[in-house]
Short mmCIF file of N, CA and C in Angstrom, two decimals:
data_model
loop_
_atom_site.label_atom_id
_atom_site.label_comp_id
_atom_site.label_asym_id
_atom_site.label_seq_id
_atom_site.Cartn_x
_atom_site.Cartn_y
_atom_site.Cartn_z
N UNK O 1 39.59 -22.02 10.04
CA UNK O 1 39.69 -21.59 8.66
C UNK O 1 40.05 -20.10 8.65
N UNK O 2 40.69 -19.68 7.75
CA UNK O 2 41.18 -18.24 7.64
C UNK O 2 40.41 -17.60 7.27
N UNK O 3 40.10 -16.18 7.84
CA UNK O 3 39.01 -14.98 7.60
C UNK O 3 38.88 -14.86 5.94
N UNK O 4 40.37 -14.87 5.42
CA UNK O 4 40.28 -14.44 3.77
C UNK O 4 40.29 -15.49 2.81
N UNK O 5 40.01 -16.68 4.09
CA UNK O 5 39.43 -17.77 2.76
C UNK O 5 38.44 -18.12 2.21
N UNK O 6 37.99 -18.04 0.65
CA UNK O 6 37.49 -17.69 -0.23
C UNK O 6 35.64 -18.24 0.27
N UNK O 7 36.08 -19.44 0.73
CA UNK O 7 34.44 -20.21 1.24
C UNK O 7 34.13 -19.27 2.51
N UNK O 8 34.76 -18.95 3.17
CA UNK O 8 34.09 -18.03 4.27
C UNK O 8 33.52 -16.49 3.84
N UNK O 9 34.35 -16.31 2.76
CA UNK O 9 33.95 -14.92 2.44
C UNK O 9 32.92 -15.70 1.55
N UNK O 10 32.44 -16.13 1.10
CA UNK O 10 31.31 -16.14 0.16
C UNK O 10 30.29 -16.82 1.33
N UNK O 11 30.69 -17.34 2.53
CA UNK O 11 29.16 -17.43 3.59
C UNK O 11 28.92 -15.84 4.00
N UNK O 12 29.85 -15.26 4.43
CA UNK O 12 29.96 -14.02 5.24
C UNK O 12 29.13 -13.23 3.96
N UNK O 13 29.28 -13.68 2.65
CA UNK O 13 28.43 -12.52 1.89
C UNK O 13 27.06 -12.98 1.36
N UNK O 14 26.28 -14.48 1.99
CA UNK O 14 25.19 -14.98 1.96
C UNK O 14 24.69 -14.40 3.18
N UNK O 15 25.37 -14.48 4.20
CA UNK O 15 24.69 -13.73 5.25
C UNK O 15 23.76 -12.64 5.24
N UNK O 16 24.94 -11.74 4.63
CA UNK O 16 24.31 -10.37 4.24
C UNK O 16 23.60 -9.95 3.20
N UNK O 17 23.29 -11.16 2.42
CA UNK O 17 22.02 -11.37 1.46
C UNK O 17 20.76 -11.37 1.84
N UNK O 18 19.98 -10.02 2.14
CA UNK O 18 18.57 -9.84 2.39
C UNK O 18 17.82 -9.11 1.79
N UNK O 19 16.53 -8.85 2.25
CA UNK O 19 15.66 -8.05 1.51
C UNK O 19 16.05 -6.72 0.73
N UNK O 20 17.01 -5.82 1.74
CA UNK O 20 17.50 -4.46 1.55
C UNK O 20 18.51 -4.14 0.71
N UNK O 21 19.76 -5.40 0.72
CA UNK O 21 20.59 -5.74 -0.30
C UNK O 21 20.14 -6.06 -1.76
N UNK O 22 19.22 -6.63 -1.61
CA UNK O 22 18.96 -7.17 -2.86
C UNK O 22 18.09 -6.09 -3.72
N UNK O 23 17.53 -5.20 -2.80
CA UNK O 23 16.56 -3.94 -3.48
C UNK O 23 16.87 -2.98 -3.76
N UNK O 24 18.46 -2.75 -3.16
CA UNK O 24 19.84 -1.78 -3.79
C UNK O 24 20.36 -2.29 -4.51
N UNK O 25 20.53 -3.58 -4.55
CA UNK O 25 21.51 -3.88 -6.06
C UNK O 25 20.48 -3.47 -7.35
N UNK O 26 19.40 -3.77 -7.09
CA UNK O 26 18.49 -3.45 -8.10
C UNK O 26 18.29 -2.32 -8.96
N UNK O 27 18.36 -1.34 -7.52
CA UNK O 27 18.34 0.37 -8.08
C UNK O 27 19.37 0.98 -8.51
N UNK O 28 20.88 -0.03 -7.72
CA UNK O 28 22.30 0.48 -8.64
C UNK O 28 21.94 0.23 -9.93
N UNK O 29 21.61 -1.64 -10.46
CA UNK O 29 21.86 -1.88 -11.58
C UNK O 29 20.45 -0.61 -13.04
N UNK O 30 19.60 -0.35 -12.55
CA UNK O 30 18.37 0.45 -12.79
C UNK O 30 19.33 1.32 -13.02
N UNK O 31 19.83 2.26 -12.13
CA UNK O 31 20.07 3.62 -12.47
C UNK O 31 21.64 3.37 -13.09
N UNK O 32 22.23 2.33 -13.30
CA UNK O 32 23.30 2.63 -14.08
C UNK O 32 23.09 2.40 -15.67
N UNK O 33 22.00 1.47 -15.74
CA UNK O 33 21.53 0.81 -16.98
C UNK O 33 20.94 2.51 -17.90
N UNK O 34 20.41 3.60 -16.79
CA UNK O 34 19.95 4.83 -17.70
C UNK O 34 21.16 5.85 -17.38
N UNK O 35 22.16 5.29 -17.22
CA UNK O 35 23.52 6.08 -17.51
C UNK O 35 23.33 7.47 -16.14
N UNK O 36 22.74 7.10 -14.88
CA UNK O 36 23.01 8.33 -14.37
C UNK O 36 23.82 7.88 -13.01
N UNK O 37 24.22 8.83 -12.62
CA UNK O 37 25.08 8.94 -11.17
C UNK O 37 24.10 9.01 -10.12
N UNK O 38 24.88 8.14 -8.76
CA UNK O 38 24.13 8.26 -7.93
C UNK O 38 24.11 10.02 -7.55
N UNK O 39 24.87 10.70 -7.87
CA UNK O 39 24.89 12.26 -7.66
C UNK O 39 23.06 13.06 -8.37
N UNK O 40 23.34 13.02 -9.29
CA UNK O 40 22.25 12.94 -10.50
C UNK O 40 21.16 12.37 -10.06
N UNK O 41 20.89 10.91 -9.66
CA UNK O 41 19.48 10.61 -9.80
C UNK O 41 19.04 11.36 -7.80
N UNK O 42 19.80 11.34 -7.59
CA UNK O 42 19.53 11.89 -6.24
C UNK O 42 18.62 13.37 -6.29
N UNK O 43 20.07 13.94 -7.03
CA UNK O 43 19.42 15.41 -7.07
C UNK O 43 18.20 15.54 -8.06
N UNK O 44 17.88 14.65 -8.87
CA UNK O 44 16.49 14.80 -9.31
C UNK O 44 14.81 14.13 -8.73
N UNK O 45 15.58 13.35 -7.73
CA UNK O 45 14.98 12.74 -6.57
C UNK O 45 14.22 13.17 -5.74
N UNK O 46 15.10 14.52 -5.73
CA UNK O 46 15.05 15.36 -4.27
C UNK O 46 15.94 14.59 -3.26
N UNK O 47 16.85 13.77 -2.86
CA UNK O 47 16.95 12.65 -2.03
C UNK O 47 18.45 13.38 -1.83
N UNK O 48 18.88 13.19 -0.58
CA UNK O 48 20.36 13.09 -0.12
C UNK O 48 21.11 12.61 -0.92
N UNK O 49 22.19 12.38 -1.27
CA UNK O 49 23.24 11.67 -2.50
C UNK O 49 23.84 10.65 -1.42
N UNK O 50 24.09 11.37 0.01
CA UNK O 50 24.83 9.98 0.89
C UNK O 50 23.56 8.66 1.55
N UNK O 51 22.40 9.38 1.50
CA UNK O 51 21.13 8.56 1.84
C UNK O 51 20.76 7.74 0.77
N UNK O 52 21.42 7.73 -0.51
CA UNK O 52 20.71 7.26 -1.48
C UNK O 52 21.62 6.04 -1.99
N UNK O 53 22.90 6.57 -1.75
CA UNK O 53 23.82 5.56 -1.44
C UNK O 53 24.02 4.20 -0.49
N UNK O 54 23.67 5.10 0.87
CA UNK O 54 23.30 4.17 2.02
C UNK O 54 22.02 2.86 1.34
N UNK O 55 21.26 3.61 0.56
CA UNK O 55 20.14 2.42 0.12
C UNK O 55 20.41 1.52 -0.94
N UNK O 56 21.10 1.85 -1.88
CA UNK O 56 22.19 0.98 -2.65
C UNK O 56 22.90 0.08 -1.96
N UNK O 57 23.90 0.75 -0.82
CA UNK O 57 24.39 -0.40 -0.63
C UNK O 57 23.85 -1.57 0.71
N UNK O 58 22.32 -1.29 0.88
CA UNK O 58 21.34 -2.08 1.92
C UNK O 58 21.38 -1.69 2.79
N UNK O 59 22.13 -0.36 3.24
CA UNK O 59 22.35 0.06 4.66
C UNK O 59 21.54 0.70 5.21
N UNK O 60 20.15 1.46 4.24
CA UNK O 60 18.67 2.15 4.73
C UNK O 60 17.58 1.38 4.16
N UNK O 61 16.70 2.06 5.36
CA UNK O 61 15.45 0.82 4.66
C UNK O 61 14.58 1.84 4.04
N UNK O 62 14.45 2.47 2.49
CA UNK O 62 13.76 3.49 2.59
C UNK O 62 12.19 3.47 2.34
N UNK O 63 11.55 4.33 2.29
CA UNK O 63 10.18 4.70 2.50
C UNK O 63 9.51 4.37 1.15
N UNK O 64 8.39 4.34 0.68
CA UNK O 64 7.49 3.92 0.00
C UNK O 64 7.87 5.37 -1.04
N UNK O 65 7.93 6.24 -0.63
CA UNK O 65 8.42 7.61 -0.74
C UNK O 65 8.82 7.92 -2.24
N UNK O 66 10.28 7.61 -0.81
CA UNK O 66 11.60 7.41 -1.65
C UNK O 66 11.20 6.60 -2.45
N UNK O 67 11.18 5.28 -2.66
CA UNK O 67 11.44 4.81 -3.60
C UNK O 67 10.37 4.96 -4.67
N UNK O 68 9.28 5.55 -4.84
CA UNK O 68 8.45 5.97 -5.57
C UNK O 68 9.27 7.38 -6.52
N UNK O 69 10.13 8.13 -5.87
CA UNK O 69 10.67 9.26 -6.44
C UNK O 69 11.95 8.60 -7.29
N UNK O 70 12.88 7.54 -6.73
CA UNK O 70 13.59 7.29 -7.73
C UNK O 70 13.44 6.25 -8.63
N UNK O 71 12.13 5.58 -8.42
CA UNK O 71 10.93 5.44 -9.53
C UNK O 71 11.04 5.52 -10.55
N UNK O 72 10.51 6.69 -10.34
CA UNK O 72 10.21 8.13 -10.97
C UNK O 72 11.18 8.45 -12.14
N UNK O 73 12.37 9.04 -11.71
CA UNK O 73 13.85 9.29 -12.22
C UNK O 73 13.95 8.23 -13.47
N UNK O 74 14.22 7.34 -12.83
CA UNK O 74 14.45 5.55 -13.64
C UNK O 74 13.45 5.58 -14.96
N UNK O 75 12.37 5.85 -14.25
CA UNK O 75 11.11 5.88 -15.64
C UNK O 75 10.80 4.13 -15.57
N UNK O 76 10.69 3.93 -14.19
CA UNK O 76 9.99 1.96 -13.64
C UNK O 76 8.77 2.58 -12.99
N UNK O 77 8.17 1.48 -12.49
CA UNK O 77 7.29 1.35 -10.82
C UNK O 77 8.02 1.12 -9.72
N UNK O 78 7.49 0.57 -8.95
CA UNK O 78 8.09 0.30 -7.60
C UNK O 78 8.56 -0.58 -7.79
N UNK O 79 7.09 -1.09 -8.05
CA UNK O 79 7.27 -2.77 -8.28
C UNK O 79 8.43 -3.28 -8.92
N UNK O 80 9.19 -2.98 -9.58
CA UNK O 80 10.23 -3.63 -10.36
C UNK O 80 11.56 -3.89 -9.75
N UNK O 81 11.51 -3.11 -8.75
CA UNK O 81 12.32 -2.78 -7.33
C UNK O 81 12.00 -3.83 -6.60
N UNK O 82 10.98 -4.55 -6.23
CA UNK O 82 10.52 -5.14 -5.24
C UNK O 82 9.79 -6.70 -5.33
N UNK O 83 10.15 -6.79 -6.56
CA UNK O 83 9.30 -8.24 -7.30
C UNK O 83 10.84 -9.33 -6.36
N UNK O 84 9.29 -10.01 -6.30
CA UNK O 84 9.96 -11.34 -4.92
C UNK O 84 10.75 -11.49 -3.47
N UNK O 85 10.70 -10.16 -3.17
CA UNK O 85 10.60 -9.22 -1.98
C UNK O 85 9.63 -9.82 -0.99
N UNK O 86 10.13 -10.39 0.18
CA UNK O 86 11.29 -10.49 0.55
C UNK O 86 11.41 -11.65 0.79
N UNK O 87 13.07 -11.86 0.62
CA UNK O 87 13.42 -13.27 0.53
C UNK O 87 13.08 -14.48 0.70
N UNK O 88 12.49 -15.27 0.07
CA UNK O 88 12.39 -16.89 0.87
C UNK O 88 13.24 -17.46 2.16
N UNK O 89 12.40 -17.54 2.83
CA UNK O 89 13.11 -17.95 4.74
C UNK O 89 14.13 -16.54 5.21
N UNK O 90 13.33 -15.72 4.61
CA UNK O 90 14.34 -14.01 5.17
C UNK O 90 13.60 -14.26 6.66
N UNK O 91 14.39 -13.76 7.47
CA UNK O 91 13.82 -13.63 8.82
C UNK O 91 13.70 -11.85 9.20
N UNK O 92 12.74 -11.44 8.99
CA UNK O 92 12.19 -9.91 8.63
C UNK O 92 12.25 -9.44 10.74
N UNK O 93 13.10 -8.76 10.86
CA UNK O 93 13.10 -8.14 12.19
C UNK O 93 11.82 -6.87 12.07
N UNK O 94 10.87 -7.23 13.40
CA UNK O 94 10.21 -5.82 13.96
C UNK O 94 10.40 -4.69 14.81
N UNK O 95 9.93 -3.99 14.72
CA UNK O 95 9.80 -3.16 16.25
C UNK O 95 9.53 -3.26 17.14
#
């Protein structure tokens, strides 16, 4: 089957459906819903603008911290970030 056919790209993007993905789409859709930039909620964050990005798009796993500070920003809890976290049959890697 061909790389750019349509059923492979939609397994190839279940794949990458996990805990971290799904808790950045959250905070994109959060912080776009109060009209700010990832530039903006960063710098009121305190947070890197490219680190904050990286967590949007699932690529950091961030800290209790962090995500308490852009929280914060948003004017949520954590929790709202994290409700049903983490995935049903997610296979959670350790250290």
């Amino acid at each position: 089957m061909d790389s750019n056919h349509p059923f492979r790209q939609a397994c190839q993007c279940l794949k990458r459906l996990n805990s971290l993905t799904v808790l950045g789409q959250r905070i994109r859709a959060a912080r776009k819903a109060k009209g700010l930039t990832q530039e903006s909620l960063a710098l009121e964050a305190e947070i890197d603008r490219s680190y904050f990005g990286q967590i949007e798009r699932g690529e950091q796993n961030a800290t209790v911290i962090t995500l308490a500070r852009v929280a914060r920003v948003i004017g949520c809890d954590v929790a709202a970030f994290c409700h049903g976290l983490p995935l049903p049959r997610e296979h959670l890697r350790g250290r």
